[in-house]
Amino acid sequence: MSDDSGLVERYLEHVRVEKRLAHRTVELYALDLQKLAEQAVKAGVPLLQVQNAHIRRWVAQMHGAGRSGRGIALILSGWRGFYTWLGREALVKSNPVQDVRAPKAAKPLPKALSVDEAVQFADFSADEADPWLEARDAAIVELLYGCGLRVGELVGLDVQASGTAKGWIDAQAGEAHVLGKGSKRRSVPVGGKALQALQAWLAARSAGSHAQETALFIGRHGTRLSAQAIWQRLKQRSLRAGLATPVHPHMLRHSFASHVLQSSGDLRAVQELLGHANIGTTQVYTRLDFQHLAKAYDAAHPRAKRKP
């Protein structure tokens, strides 16, 4: 076992001098190899005799101790590089880490606003702002949150239906017709608040000098707004509205889906509204819905304080 520390030092010297890795990277490699050496000592096996089964057992132990999949993946990367070097030095016949993968990280829940936050954001009015920009941005917020549109679907909207339009809004019918992923068309209902905001924007838009542009949402120069421009406008608007978290377009889509599901419990309807081809994509919102229910339970039920 005394030779193990010498092997580690030789490898660290290799990555420091020959590979010219950054000092911090070498430090991280040293920490990862220290973990490897500690595990080998516990198992009573020299580093040169570590087998695939050992590595898998140690990965399972790290995972069971609560280390994240990403953290384990980084450690395995360090170990893998070490054994690759040992193989080049003809010190091991095979790399015991080669086919070992870290556990998949849990898919993070999409970020969604609470109902109160979403209403606060949608109701916000920047009285000091340019009325033309204010009318446009208010309509954008209402359509993203009120219809659950993707930002790409929103920027693709035209003022009127046509043979070349990717999308448009039929105000009389209260419907938005959009072109979604996979060039699939769908229609979604447009609520009264969104229709009011849209009407105000169309009035402001028609008074401008670029009223002939086909795009529904345009910038000051009369060109169709980009998705990036909408990201920036929403971020600025959410900060002015007093929200703790900067809002982006997909957050409004997530909020739309979560709030519809909380109220209706109809997962299939949410799937249709969002334009998901697979119900599995929509099922993430059941987790968001459970979080909402759990918070309500913890806040209201006299027996909710289950942990001391």
PDB file of C-alpha atoms in Angstrom:
ATOM      1  CA  MET A   1       0.000   0.000   0.000  1.00  0.00           C
ATOM      2  CA  SER A   2       2.994   2.328   0.540  1.00  0.00           C
ATOM      3  CA  ASP A   3       3.580   2.491  -3.211  1.00  0.00           C
ATOM      4  CA  ASP A   4       0.113   3.979  -3.778  1.00  0.00           C
ATOM      5  CA  SER A   5       1.038   7.466  -2.615  1.00  0.00           C
ATOM      6  CA  GLY A   6       4.033   7.420  -4.931  1.00  0.00           C
ATOM      7  CA  LEU A   7       1.818   6.494  -7.896  1.00  0.00           C
ATOM      8  CA  VAL A   8      -0.568   9.327  -7.118  1.00  0.00           C
ATOM      9  CA  GLU A   9       2.288  11.832  -6.823  1.00  0.00           C
ATOM     10  CA  ARG A  10       3.758  10.673 -10.146  1.00  0.00           C
ATOM     11  CA  TYR A  11       0.377  11.094 -11.842  1.00  0.00           C
ATOM     12  CA  LEU A  12      -0.181  14.566 -10.364  1.00  0.00           C
ATOM     13  CA  GLU A  13       3.284  15.562 -11.543  1.00  0.00           C
ATOM     14  CA  HIS A  14       2.344  14.249 -15.002  1.00  0.00           C
ATOM     15  CA  VAL A  15      -0.828  16.356 -15.240  1.00  0.00           C
ATOM     16  CA  ARG A  16       0.954  19.366 -13.732  1.00  0.00           C
ATOM     17  CA  VAL A  17       4.050  19.327 -15.954  1.00  0.00           C
ATOM     18  CA  GLU A  18       3.241  17.384 -19.119  1.00  0.00           C
ATOM     19  CA  LYS A  19      -0.456  18.214 -19.494  1.00  0.00           C
ATOM     20  CA  ARG A  20       0.036  21.691 -17.993  1.00  0.00           C
ATOM     21  CA  LEU A  21      -3.281  21.691 -16.213  1.00  0.00           C
ATOM     22  CA  ALA A  22      -4.252  24.649 -14.054  1.00  0.00           C
ATOM     23  CA  HIS A  23      -3.172  24.601 -10.418  1.00  0.00           C
ATOM     24  CA  ARG A  24      -6.787  24.462  -9.196  1.00  0.00           C
ATOM     25  CA  THR A  25      -7.529  21.511 -11.512  1.00  0.00           C
ATOM     26  CA  VAL A  26      -4.533  19.617 -10.153  1.00  0.00           C
ATOM     27  CA  GLU A  27      -5.755  20.304  -6.620  1.00  0.00           C
ATOM     28  CA  LEU A  28      -9.160  18.852  -7.472  1.00  0.00           C
ATOM     29  CA  TYR A  29      -7.523  15.776  -9.022  1.00  0.00           C
ATOM     30  CA  ALA A  30      -5.510  15.327  -5.825  1.00  0.00           C
ATOM     31  CA  LEU A  31      -8.671  15.436  -3.704  1.00  0.00           C
ATOM     32  CA  ASP A  32     -10.416  12.903  -5.954  1.00  0.00           C
ATOM     33  CA  LEU A  33      -7.433  10.539  -5.820  1.00  0.00           C
ATOM     34  CA  GLN A  34      -7.270  10.943  -2.051  1.00  0.00           C
ATOM     35  CA  LYS A  35     -10.860   9.638  -1.933  1.00  0.00           C
ATOM     36  CA  LEU A  36      -9.840   6.748  -4.178  1.00  0.00           C
ATOM     37  CA  ALA A  37      -6.867   5.875  -1.964  1.00  0.00           C
ATOM     38  CA  GLU A  38      -9.030   6.006   1.174  1.00  0.00           C
ATOM     39  CA  GLN A  39     -11.580   3.637  -0.370  1.00  0.00           C
ATOM     40  CA  ALA A  40      -8.808   1.271  -1.450  1.00  0.00           C
ATOM     41  CA  VAL A  41      -7.347   1.235   2.077  1.00  0.00           C
ATOM     42  CA  LYS A  42     -10.758   0.420   3.552  1.00  0.00           C
ATOM     43  CA  ALA A  43     -11.162  -2.415   1.051  1.00  0.00           C
ATOM     44  CA  GLY A  44      -7.626  -3.675   1.725  1.00  0.00           C
ATOM     45  CA  VAL A  45      -6.670  -3.532  -1.953  1.00  0.00           C
ATOM     46  CA  PRO A  46      -3.731  -1.728  -3.603  1.00  0.00           C
ATOM     47  CA  LEU A  47      -4.618   0.864  -6.245  1.00  0.00           C
ATOM     48  CA  LEU A  48      -3.052  -1.292  -8.956  1.00  0.00           C
ATOM     49  CA  GLN A  49      -5.427  -4.143  -8.065  1.00  0.00           C
ATOM     50  CA  VAL A  50      -8.685  -2.170  -7.910  1.00  0.00           C
ATOM     51  CA  GLN A  51     -11.379  -3.907  -9.970  1.00  0.00           C
ATOM     52  CA  ASN A  52     -14.526  -2.747 -11.694  1.00  0.00           C
ATOM     53  CA  ALA A  53     -16.631  -4.185  -8.863  1.00  0.00           C
ATOM     54  CA  HIS A  54     -14.780  -2.029  -6.347  1.00  0.00           C
ATOM     55  CA  ILE A  55     -15.467   1.130  -8.308  1.00  0.00           C
ATOM     56  CA  ARG A  56     -19.147   0.276  -8.660  1.00  0.00           C
ATOM     57  CA  ARG A  57     -19.453  -0.410  -4.934  1.00  0.00           C
ATOM     58  CA  TRP A  58     -17.802   2.906  -4.071  1.00  0.00           C
ATOM     59  CA  VAL A  59     -20.066   4.773  -6.479  1.00  0.00           C
ATOM     60  CA  ALA A  60     -23.098   3.187  -4.820  1.00  0.00           C
ATOM     61  CA  GLN A  61     -21.780   4.191  -1.394  1.00  0.00           C
ATOM     62  CA  MET A  62     -21.234   7.805  -2.485  1.00  0.00           C
ATOM     63  CA  HIS A  63     -24.698   7.929  -3.990  1.00  0.00           C
ATOM     64  CA  GLY A  64     -26.225   6.442  -0.844  1.00  0.00           C
ATOM     65  CA  ALA A  65     -24.430   9.058   1.245  1.00  0.00           C
ATOM     66  CA  GLY A  66     -26.198  11.774  -0.708  1.00  0.00           C
ATOM     67  CA  ARG A  67     -23.526  12.890  -3.170  1.00  0.00           C
ATOM     68  CA  SER A  68     -25.060  14.228  -6.377  1.00  0.00           C
ATOM     69  CA  GLY A  69     -24.803  12.453  -9.708  1.00  0.00           C
ATOM     70  CA  ARG A  70     -22.830  15.373 -11.089  1.00  0.00           C
ATOM     71  CA  GLY A  71     -20.390  15.268  -8.184  1.00  0.00           C
ATOM     72  CA  ILE A  72     -19.862  11.528  -8.633  1.00  0.00           C
ATOM     73  CA  ALA A  73     -19.346  12.005 -12.370  1.00  0.00           C
ATOM     74  CA  LEU A  74     -16.556  14.511 -11.710  1.00  0.00           C
ATOM     75  CA  ILE A  75     -14.869  12.121  -9.259  1.00  0.00           C
ATOM     76  CA  LEU A  76     -15.111   9.243 -11.732  1.00  0.00           C
ATOM     77  CA  SER A  77     -13.569  11.445 -14.410  1.00  0.00           C
ATOM     78  CA  GLY A  78     -10.550  12.004 -12.168  1.00  0.00           C
ATOM     79  CA  TRP A  79     -10.243   8.310 -11.353  1.00  0.00           C
ATOM     80  CA  ARG A  80     -10.649   7.342 -15.005  1.00  0.00           C
ATOM     81  CA  GLY A  81      -7.815   9.642 -16.042  1.00  0.00           C
ATOM     82  CA  PHE A  82      -5.573   8.180 -13.352  1.00  0.00           C
ATOM     83  CA  TYR A  83      -6.119   4.602 -14.515  1.00  0.00           C
ATOM     84  CA  THR A  84      -5.756   5.606 -18.157  1.00  0.00           C
ATOM     85  CA  TRP A  85      -2.298   6.931 -17.284  1.00  0.00           C
ATOM     86  CA  LEU A  86      -1.484   3.746 -15.327  1.00  0.00           C
ATOM     87  CA  GLY A  87      -2.404   1.747 -18.427  1.00  0.00           C
ATOM     88  CA  ARG A  88      -0.055   3.814 -20.595  1.00  0.00           C
ATOM     89  CA  GLU A  89       2.677   3.181 -18.032  1.00  0.00           C
ATOM     90  CA  ALA A  90       1.930  -0.563 -18.361  1.00  0.00           C
ATOM     91  CA  LEU A  91       1.089  -0.756 -14.667  1.00  0.00           C
ATOM     92  CA  VAL A  92      -2.474  -2.055 -15.129  1.00  0.00           C
ATOM     93  CA  LYS A  93      -3.945  -4.230 -17.850  1.00  0.00           C
ATOM     94  CA  SER A  94      -7.380  -2.582 -17.914  1.00  0.00           C
ATOM     95  CA  ASN A  95      -9.126   0.527 -16.646  1.00  0.00           C
ATOM     96  CA  PRO A  96     -11.567  -0.439 -13.865  1.00  0.00           C
ATOM     97  CA  VAL A  97     -13.408   2.874 -14.240  1.00  0.00           C
ATOM     98  CA  GLN A  98     -13.848   2.735 -18.001  1.00  0.00           C
ATOM     99  CA  ASP A  99     -17.484   1.578 -18.207  1.00  0.00           C
ATOM    100  CA  VAL A 100     -18.694   2.975 -14.866  1.00  0.00           C
ATOM    101  CA  ARG A 101     -21.151   5.856 -15.047  1.00  0.00           C
ATOM    102  CA  ALA A 102     -22.511   8.086 -12.333  1.00  0.00           C
ATOM    103  CA  PRO A 103     -26.187   7.785 -11.342  1.00  0.00           C
ATOM    104  CA  LYS A 104     -28.370  10.067 -13.406  1.00  0.00           C
ATOM    105  CA  ALA A 105     -29.057  13.352 -11.731  1.00  0.00           C
ATOM    106  CA  ALA A 106     -32.670  13.978 -10.828  1.00  0.00           C
ATOM    107  CA  LYS A 107     -34.292  16.113 -13.466  1.00  0.00           C
ATOM    108  CA  PRO A 108     -34.813  19.532 -11.915  1.00  0.00           C
ATOM    109  CA  LEU A 109     -38.355  20.807 -11.726  1.00  0.00           C
ATOM    110  CA  PRO A 110     -39.136  23.686 -14.045  1.00  0.00           C
ATOM    111  CA  LYS A 111     -39.284  26.997 -12.244  1.00  0.00           C
ATOM    112  CA  ALA A 112     -42.783  28.380 -11.903  1.00  0.00           C
ATOM    113  CA  LEU A 113     -44.217  31.447 -10.247  1.00  0.00           C
ATOM    114  CA  SER A 114     -46.817  31.093  -7.543  1.00  0.00           C
ATOM    115  CA  VAL A 115     -50.328  32.186  -8.502  1.00  0.00           C
ATOM    116  CA  ASP A 116     -49.916  35.393  -6.506  1.00  0.00           C
ATOM    117  CA  GLU A 117     -46.573  36.170  -8.151  1.00  0.00           C
ATOM    118  CA  ALA A 118     -47.936  35.494 -11.631  1.00  0.00           C
ATOM    119  CA  VAL A 119     -50.937  37.753 -11.050  1.00  0.00           C
ATOM    120  CA  GLN A 120     -48.679  40.440  -9.567  1.00  0.00           C
ATOM    121  CA  PHE A 121     -46.486  40.278 -12.670  1.00  0.00           C
ATOM    122  CA  ALA A 122     -49.390  40.272 -15.131  1.00  0.00           C
ATOM    123  CA  ASP A 123     -51.103  43.178 -13.321  1.00  0.00           C
ATOM    124  CA  PHE A 124     -47.951  45.269 -13.146  1.00  0.00           C
ATOM    125  CA  SER A 125     -48.093  48.563 -14.990  1.00  0.00           C
ATOM    126  CA  ALA A 126     -45.043  50.754 -15.517  1.00  0.00           C
ATOM    127  CA  ASP A 127     -46.697  54.161 -15.487  1.00  0.00           C
ATOM    128  CA  GLU A 128     -43.423  55.943 -16.154  1.00  0.00           C
ATOM    129  CA  ALA A 129     -42.622  53.802 -19.222  1.00  0.00           C
ATOM    130  CA  ASP A 130     -43.150  54.647 -22.879  1.00  0.00           C
ATOM    131  CA  PRO A 131     -46.884  53.911 -23.494  1.00  0.00           C
ATOM    132  CA  TRP A 132     -46.065  52.141 -26.769  1.00  0.00           C
ATOM    133  CA  LEU A 133     -43.556  49.793 -25.115  1.00  0.00           C
ATOM    134  CA  GLU A 134     -45.790  49.333 -22.085  1.00  0.00           C
ATOM    135  CA  ALA A 135     -48.745  48.242 -24.228  1.00  0.00           C
ATOM    136  CA  ARG A 136     -46.553  45.803 -26.167  1.00  0.00           C
ATOM    137  CA  ASP A 137     -44.844  44.274 -23.131  1.00  0.00           C
ATOM    138  CA  ALA A 138     -48.123  43.916 -21.217  1.00  0.00           C
ATOM    139  CA  ALA A 139     -49.611  41.998 -24.159  1.00  0.00           C
ATOM    140  CA  ILE A 140     -46.535  39.771 -24.323  1.00  0.00           C
ATOM    141  CA  VAL A 141     -46.843  38.864 -20.630  1.00  0.00           C
ATOM    142  CA  GLU A 142     -50.572  38.165 -20.908  1.00  0.00           C
ATOM    143  CA  LEU A 143     -50.143  35.882 -23.913  1.00  0.00           C
ATOM    144  CA  LEU A 144     -47.202  33.948 -22.490  1.00  0.00           C
ATOM    145  CA  TYR A 145     -48.858  33.390 -19.120  1.00  0.00           C
ATOM    146  CA  GLY A 146     -52.475  33.277 -20.315  1.00  0.00           C
ATOM    147  CA  CYS A 147     -51.889  30.860 -23.214  1.00  0.00           C
ATOM    148  CA  GLY A 148     -48.751  28.946 -22.228  1.00  0.00           C
ATOM    149  CA  LEU A 149     -47.030  29.788 -25.503  1.00  0.00           C
ATOM    150  CA  ARG A 150     -43.396  29.036 -26.203  1.00  0.00           C
ATOM    151  CA  VAL A 151     -41.379  32.164 -26.897  1.00  0.00           C
ATOM    152  CA  GLY A 152     -40.737  30.918 -30.439  1.00  0.00           C
ATOM    153  CA  GLU A 153     -44.461  30.582 -30.990  1.00  0.00           C
ATOM    154  CA  LEU A 154     -45.025  34.094 -29.678  1.00  0.00           C
ATOM    155  CA  VAL A 155     -42.439  35.758 -31.912  1.00  0.00           C
ATOM    156  CA  GLY A 156     -43.876  33.857 -34.887  1.00  0.00           C
ATOM    157  CA  LEU A 157     -47.312  35.463 -34.517  1.00  0.00           C
ATOM    158  CA  ASP A 158     -48.497  37.757 -37.305  1.00  0.00           C
ATOM    159  CA  VAL A 159     -51.127  40.454 -37.055  1.00  0.00           C
ATOM    160  CA  GLN A 160     -53.411  38.633 -39.481  1.00  0.00           C
ATOM    161  CA  ALA A 161     -53.901  35.105 -40.734  1.00  0.00           C
ATOM    162  CA  SER A 162     -52.358  34.386 -44.132  1.00  0.00           C
ATOM    163  CA  GLY A 163     -50.916  31.565 -46.168  1.00  0.00           C
ATOM    164  CA  THR A 164     -47.419  32.438 -44.961  1.00  0.00           C
ATOM    165  CA  ALA A 165     -48.212  33.223 -41.320  1.00  0.00           C
ATOM    166  CA  LYS A 166     -46.724  30.860 -38.744  1.00  0.00           C
ATOM    167  CA  GLY A 167     -49.310  31.974 -36.228  1.00  0.00           C
ATOM    168  CA  TRP A 168     -51.999  34.529 -35.522  1.00  0.00           C
ATOM    169  CA  ILE A 169     -54.714  35.368 -33.013  1.00  0.00           C
ATOM    170  CA  ASP A 170     -58.402  35.214 -33.839  1.00  0.00           C
ATOM    171  CA  ALA A 171     -59.668  37.793 -31.350  1.00  0.00           C
ATOM    172  CA  GLN A 172     -63.297  37.236 -32.243  1.00  0.00           C
ATOM    173  CA  ALA A 173     -63.081  33.520 -31.536  1.00  0.00           C
ATOM    174  CA  GLY A 174     -60.685  34.036 -28.607  1.00  0.00           C
ATOM    175  CA  GLU A 175     -58.112  31.622 -30.019  1.00  0.00           C
ATOM    176  CA  ALA A 176     -54.393  31.679 -30.769  1.00  0.00           C
ATOM    177  CA  HIS A 177     -53.214  29.553 -33.690  1.00  0.00           C
ATOM    178  CA  VAL A 178     -49.517  28.739 -33.433  1.00  0.00           C
ATOM    179  CA  LEU A 179     -46.845  26.641 -35.088  1.00  0.00           C
ATOM    180  CA  GLY A 180     -45.114  24.588 -32.411  1.00  0.00           C
ATOM    181  CA  LYS A 181     -42.275  22.091 -32.262  1.00  0.00           C
ATOM    182  CA  GLY A 182     -42.084  19.652 -35.133  1.00  0.00           C
ATOM    183  CA  SER A 183     -44.051  22.115 -37.290  1.00  0.00           C
ATOM    184  CA  LYS A 184     -47.232  21.004 -35.518  1.00  0.00           C
ATOM    185  CA  ARG A 185     -50.080  23.490 -35.444  1.00  0.00           C
ATOM    186  CA  ARG A 186     -52.378  23.865 -32.471  1.00  0.00           C
ATOM    187  CA  SER A 187     -55.019  26.250 -31.227  1.00  0.00           C
ATOM    188  CA  VAL A 188     -55.259  27.467 -27.636  1.00  0.00           C
ATOM    189  CA  PRO A 189     -57.856  29.668 -25.958  1.00  0.00           C
ATOM    190  CA  VAL A 190     -57.009  33.301 -25.263  1.00  0.00           C
ATOM    191  CA  GLY A 191     -58.497  34.719 -22.053  1.00  0.00           C
ATOM    192  CA  GLY A 192     -60.262  38.007 -21.602  1.00  0.00           C
ATOM    193  CA  LYS A 193     -57.303  39.761 -19.945  1.00  0.00           C
ATOM    194  CA  ALA A 194     -55.010  38.756 -22.785  1.00  0.00           C
ATOM    195  CA  LEU A 195     -57.535  39.919 -25.383  1.00  0.00           C
ATOM    196  CA  GLN A 196     -57.822  43.301 -23.645  1.00  0.00           C
ATOM    197  CA  ALA A 197     -54.044  43.679 -23.570  1.00  0.00           C
ATOM    198  CA  LEU A 198     -53.828  42.610 -27.204  1.00  0.00           C
ATOM    199  CA  GLN A 199     -56.454  45.164 -28.233  1.00  0.00           C
ATOM    200  CA  ALA A 200     -54.521  47.936 -26.427  1.00  0.00           C
ATOM    201  CA  TRP A 201     -51.289  46.878 -28.135  1.00  0.00           C
ATOM    202  CA  LEU A 202     -52.857  46.760 -31.600  1.00  0.00           C
ATOM    203  CA  ALA A 203     -54.204  50.284 -31.100  1.00  0.00           C
ATOM    204  CA  ALA A 204     -50.747  51.553 -30.058  1.00  0.00           C
ATOM    205  CA  ARG A 205     -49.073  49.587 -32.824  1.00  0.00           C
ATOM    206  CA  SER A 206     -51.316  50.950 -35.579  1.00  0.00           C
ATOM    207  CA  ALA A 207     -50.489  54.501 -34.491  1.00  0.00           C
ATOM    208  CA  GLY A 208     -46.794  53.889 -35.147  1.00  0.00           C
ATOM    209  CA  SER A 209     -44.842  54.288 -38.349  1.00  0.00           C
ATOM    210  CA  HIS A 210     -44.389  50.565 -38.987  1.00  0.00           C
ATOM    211  CA  ALA A 211     -47.994  49.450 -39.049  1.00  0.00           C
ATOM    212  CA  GLN A 212     -47.477  47.593 -42.341  1.00  0.00           C
ATOM    213  CA  GLU A 213     -45.082  45.053 -40.810  1.00  0.00           C
ATOM    214  CA  THR A 214     -46.714  41.606 -40.694  1.00  0.00           C
ATOM    215  CA  ALA A 215     -45.277  40.615 -37.288  1.00  0.00           C
ATOM    216  CA  LEU A 216     -47.567  41.099 -34.305  1.00  0.00           C
ATOM    217  CA  PHE A 217     -44.766  42.060 -31.939  1.00  0.00           C
ATOM    218  CA  ILE A 218     -42.225  44.500 -33.308  1.00  0.00           C
ATOM    219  CA  GLY A 219     -39.445  46.699 -31.978  1.00  0.00           C
ATOM    220  CA  ARG A 220     -38.957  50.423 -32.400  1.00  0.00           C
ATOM    221  CA  HIS A 221     -37.375  49.895 -35.824  1.00  0.00           C
ATOM    222  CA  GLY A 222     -40.374  47.973 -37.066  1.00  0.00           C
ATOM    223  CA  THR A 223     -38.727  44.540 -37.214  1.00  0.00           C
ATOM    224  CA  ARG A 224     -40.074  41.376 -35.639  1.00  0.00           C
ATOM    225  CA  LEU A 225     -39.011  40.999 -32.023  1.00  0.00           C
ATOM    226  CA  SER A 226     -36.467  38.246 -31.358  1.00  0.00           C
ATOM    227  CA  ALA A 227     -36.751  35.691 -28.573  1.00  0.00           C
ATOM    228  CA  GLN A 228     -33.675  37.238 -26.947  1.00  0.00           C
ATOM    229  CA  ALA A 229     -35.291  40.677 -26.913  1.00  0.00           C
ATOM    230  CA  ILE A 230     -38.343  39.251 -25.142  1.00  0.00           C
ATOM    231  CA  TRP A 231     -36.106  37.527 -22.573  1.00  0.00           C
ATOM    232  CA  GLN A 232     -34.481  40.868 -21.803  1.00  0.00           C
ATOM    233  CA  ARG A 233     -37.778  42.783 -21.592  1.00  0.00           C
ATOM    234  CA  LEU A 234     -39.322  40.216 -19.235  1.00  0.00           C
ATOM    235  CA  LYS A 235     -36.270  40.218 -16.983  1.00  0.00           C
ATOM    236  CA  GLN A 236     -36.348  43.998 -16.692  1.00  0.00           C
ATOM    237  CA  ARG A 237     -40.109  44.078 -16.193  1.00  0.00           C
ATOM    238  CA  SER A 238     -40.084  41.414 -13.471  1.00  0.00           C
ATOM    239  CA  LEU A 239     -37.464  43.323 -11.489  1.00  0.00           C
ATOM    240  CA  ARG A 240     -39.504  46.524 -11.741  1.00  0.00           C
ATOM    241  CA  ALA A 241     -42.580  44.556 -10.663  1.00  0.00           C
ATOM    242  CA  GLY A 242     -40.797  43.616  -7.436  1.00  0.00           C
ATOM    243  CA  LEU A 243     -40.437  39.866  -8.040  1.00  0.00           C
ATOM    244  CA  ALA A 244     -37.550  38.181  -6.261  1.00  0.00           C
ATOM    245  CA  THR A 245     -36.669  36.002  -9.260  1.00  0.00           C
ATOM    246  CA  PRO A 246     -36.062  37.322 -12.792  1.00  0.00           C
ATOM    247  CA  VAL A 247     -38.795  35.996 -15.075  1.00  0.00           C
ATOM    248  CA  HIS A 248     -38.101  34.420 -18.451  1.00  0.00           C
ATOM    249  CA  PRO A 249     -40.602  33.271 -21.109  1.00  0.00           C
ATOM    250  CA  HIS A 250     -40.470  29.570 -20.266  1.00  0.00           C
ATOM    251  CA  MET A 251     -41.114  30.344 -16.599  1.00  0.00           C
ATOM    252  CA  LEU A 252     -44.445  31.871 -17.634  1.00  0.00           C
ATOM    253  CA  ARG A 253     -45.229  28.754 -19.689  1.00  0.00           C
ATOM    254  CA  HIS A 254     -44.427  26.567 -16.682  1.00  0.00           C
ATOM    255  CA  SER A 255     -46.562  28.775 -14.469  1.00  0.00           C
ATOM    256  CA  PHE A 256     -49.470  28.533 -16.915  1.00  0.00           C
ATOM    257  CA  ALA A 257     -49.274  24.728 -16.954  1.00  0.00           C
ATOM    258  CA  SER A 258     -48.870  24.378 -13.196  1.00  0.00           C
ATOM    259  CA  HIS A 259     -51.763  26.708 -12.378  1.00  0.00           C
ATOM    260  CA  VAL A 260     -54.137  25.088 -14.876  1.00  0.00           C
ATOM    261  CA  LEU A 261     -53.283  21.668 -13.456  1.00  0.00           C
ATOM    262  CA  GLN A 262     -53.727  22.853  -9.863  1.00  0.00           C
ATOM    263  CA  SER A 263     -57.213  24.099 -10.666  1.00  0.00           C
ATOM    264  CA  SER A 264     -58.413  21.387 -13.037  1.00  0.00           C
ATOM    265  CA  GLY A 265     -56.384  18.265 -12.301  1.00  0.00           C
ATOM    266  CA  ASP A 266     -56.724  17.441 -16.024  1.00  0.00           C
ATOM    267  CA  LEU A 267     -53.283  16.362 -17.211  1.00  0.00           C
ATOM    268  CA  ARG A 268     -54.483  15.498 -20.730  1.00  0.00           C
ATOM    269  CA  ALA A 269     -55.940  18.978 -21.165  1.00  0.00           C
ATOM    270  CA  VAL A 270     -52.647  20.538 -20.077  1.00  0.00           C
ATOM    271  CA  GLN A 271     -50.843  18.299 -22.561  1.00  0.00           C
ATOM    272  CA  GLU A 272     -53.060  19.567 -25.385  1.00  0.00           C
ATOM    273  CA  LEU A 273     -52.709  23.190 -24.325  1.00  0.00           C
ATOM    274  CA  LEU A 274     -48.922  22.962 -24.214  1.00  0.00           C
ATOM    275  CA  GLY A 275     -48.647  20.994 -27.439  1.00  0.00           C
ATOM    276  CA  HIS A 276     -46.649  18.131 -25.905  1.00  0.00           C
ATOM    277  CA  ALA A 277     -46.443  15.094 -28.155  1.00  0.00           C
ATOM    278  CA  ASN A 278     -45.851  12.792 -25.174  1.00  0.00           C
ATOM    279  CA  ILE A 279     -47.827  12.801 -21.925  1.00  0.00           C
ATOM    280  CA  GLY A 280     -44.580  11.988 -20.096  1.00  0.00           C
ATOM    281  CA  THR A 281     -43.305  15.482 -20.884  1.00  0.00           C
ATOM    282  CA  THR A 282     -46.378  16.959 -19.224  1.00  0.00           C
ATOM    283  CA  GLN A 283     -46.182  14.750 -16.136  1.00  0.00           C
ATOM    284  CA  VAL A 284     -43.450  16.914 -14.634  1.00  0.00           C
ATOM    285  CA  TYR A 285     -46.218  19.348 -13.727  1.00  0.00           C
ATOM    286  CA  THR A 286     -47.800  16.769 -11.447  1.00  0.00           C
ATOM    287  CA  ARG A 287     -44.656  17.104  -9.331  1.00  0.00           C
ATOM    288  CA  LEU A 288     -45.073  20.868  -9.292  1.00  0.00           C
ATOM    289  CA  ASP A 289     -48.713  20.356  -8.327  1.00  0.00           C
ATOM    290  CA  PHE A 290     -47.704  18.041  -5.481  1.00  0.00           C
ATOM    291  CA  GLN A 291     -45.269  20.672  -4.210  1.00  0.00           C
ATOM    292  CA  HIS A 292     -48.148  23.148  -4.135  1.00  0.00           C
ATOM    293  CA  LEU A 293     -50.330  20.696  -2.231  1.00  0.00           C
ATOM    294  CA  ALA A 294     -47.528  19.854   0.193  1.00  0.00           C
ATOM    295  CA  LYS A 295     -46.960  23.521   0.996  1.00  0.00           C
ATOM    296  CA  ALA A 296     -50.673  24.030   1.568  1.00  0.00           C
ATOM    297  CA  TYR A 297     -50.729  20.977   3.858  1.00  0.00           C
ATOM    298  CA  ASP A 298     -47.702  22.126   5.852  1.00  0.00           C
ATOM    299  CA  ALA A 299     -49.183  25.584   6.281  1.00  0.00           C
ATOM    300  CA  ALA A 300     -52.711  24.554   7.224  1.00  0.00           C
ATOM    301  CA  HIS A 301     -52.902  21.096   8.811  1.00  0.00           C
ATOM    302  CA  PRO A 302     -52.492  20.852  12.596  1.00  0.00           C
ATOM    303  CA  ARG A 303     -50.598  17.569  12.221  1.00  0.00           C
ATOM    304  CA  ALA A 304     -48.356  18.810   9.413  1.00  0.00           C
ATOM    305  CA  LYS A 305     -45.280  19.381  11.532  1.00  0.00           C
ATOM    306  CA  ARG A 306     -44.001  15.886  11.091  1.00  0.00           C
ATOM    307  CA  LYS A 307     -40.349  16.688  11.776  1.00  0.00           C
ATOM    308  CA  PRO A 308     -39.162  17.932  15.199  1.00  0.00           C
TER     309      PRO A 308
END
